[in-house]
Amino acid sequence: MSQARHSNSIGGASCDDEGGTAAIGIARWLSLAAAPTFAIMALLTAVVGGGPLDALCSAANASPVGGMVPMYLLMTAFHSAPWLKLIVRR
């Protein structure tokens, strides 16, 4: 009887330990998916080209590093922490 059940106000569904564990697992996989996704986007943008949005991002000259490819590479670097933690654990 010590298990706490939380009900959702919209559908009244309950969340037990399995649901919490599943949510943590999904969050972990999503955090691992971010860096490769941004790396693929950087590669595709470099190969195929950025199109009209690339010109929009680099037109303001607000940054010495212009364009979408450097932005995606920076996002890859910022989101690489879960991968580094995984490598260190092994």
C-alpha positions as MATLAB code, in Angstrom:
seq = 'MSQARHSNSIGGASCDDEGGTAAIGIARWLSLAAAPTFAIMALLTAVVGGGPLDALCSAANASPVGGMVPMYLLMTAFHSAPWLKLIVRR';
ca = [
       0.000    0.000    0.000;
       3.018    2.301    0.042;
       2.947    2.724   -3.747;
       1.838    6.175   -4.744;
      -0.348    6.541   -7.787;
      -0.679    9.862   -9.533;
      -3.699   10.541  -11.664;
      -3.740   12.745  -14.705;
      -6.412   15.445  -14.609;
      -7.123   15.071  -18.334;
      -7.647   11.364  -18.751;
      -7.424   10.028  -15.232;
      -4.626    7.643  -16.237;
      -2.323    6.489  -13.489;
       1.465    6.436  -13.583;
       3.167    3.620  -11.733;
       6.819    2.658  -11.362;
       6.925    1.063  -14.816;
       5.674    4.269  -16.438;
       8.295    6.323  -14.641;
      11.018    3.897  -15.667;
       9.818    3.984  -19.264;
       9.809    7.786  -19.256;
      13.379    7.871  -17.946;
      14.462    5.392  -20.626;
      12.811    7.428  -23.368;
      14.419   10.623  -22.072;
      17.815    8.920  -22.033;
      17.438    7.742  -25.638;
      16.247   11.187  -26.750;
      19.270   12.805  -25.143;
      21.503   10.386  -27.052;
      19.685   11.138  -30.309;
      20.326   14.897  -30.254;
      24.055   15.008  -31.089;
      23.968   12.572  -34.037;
      20.887   14.315  -35.417;
      22.621   17.695  -35.418;
      25.780   16.155  -36.903;
      23.742   14.647  -39.748;
      22.003   17.987  -40.293;
      25.412   19.731  -40.492;
      26.660   17.162  -42.996;
      23.534   17.389  -45.151;
      23.595   21.184  -45.071;
      27.252   21.210  -46.097;
      26.704   18.738  -48.946;
      23.291   19.781  -50.253;
      23.418   23.440  -49.262;
      21.448   25.497  -46.817;
      19.065   27.108  -49.251;
      17.369   30.416  -48.592;
      17.469   30.038  -44.801;
      21.269   29.830  -44.804;
      21.425   33.234  -46.458;
      19.018   34.594  -43.869;
      21.199   33.422  -40.978;
      24.444   34.781  -42.405;
      23.017   38.037  -43.827;
      23.075   39.924  -40.528;
      26.829   39.386  -40.022;
      26.154   39.351  -36.294;
      28.674   36.568  -35.778;
      32.075   35.893  -37.333;
      30.961   32.272  -37.663;
      28.092   32.508  -40.128;
      25.855   29.928  -41.695;
      23.923   26.882  -40.667;
      26.778   24.347  -40.742;
      28.737   25.983  -37.880;
      25.505   26.372  -35.923;
      24.714   22.651  -36.274;
      28.271   21.740  -35.309;
      28.025   23.891  -32.181;
      24.702   22.270  -31.316;
      26.346   18.864  -31.775;
      29.119   19.850  -29.375;
      26.697   21.209  -26.774;
      24.548   18.068  -26.908;
      27.454   15.596  -26.763;
      27.474   15.328  -22.934;
      25.256   12.190  -22.805;
      27.590   10.458  -25.282;
      30.655   11.431  -23.258;
      29.017   10.103  -20.075;
      28.200    6.838  -21.858;
      31.793    6.470  -23.111;
      33.250    7.192  -19.667;
      31.005    4.572  -18.020;
      32.246    1.865  -20.373;
];
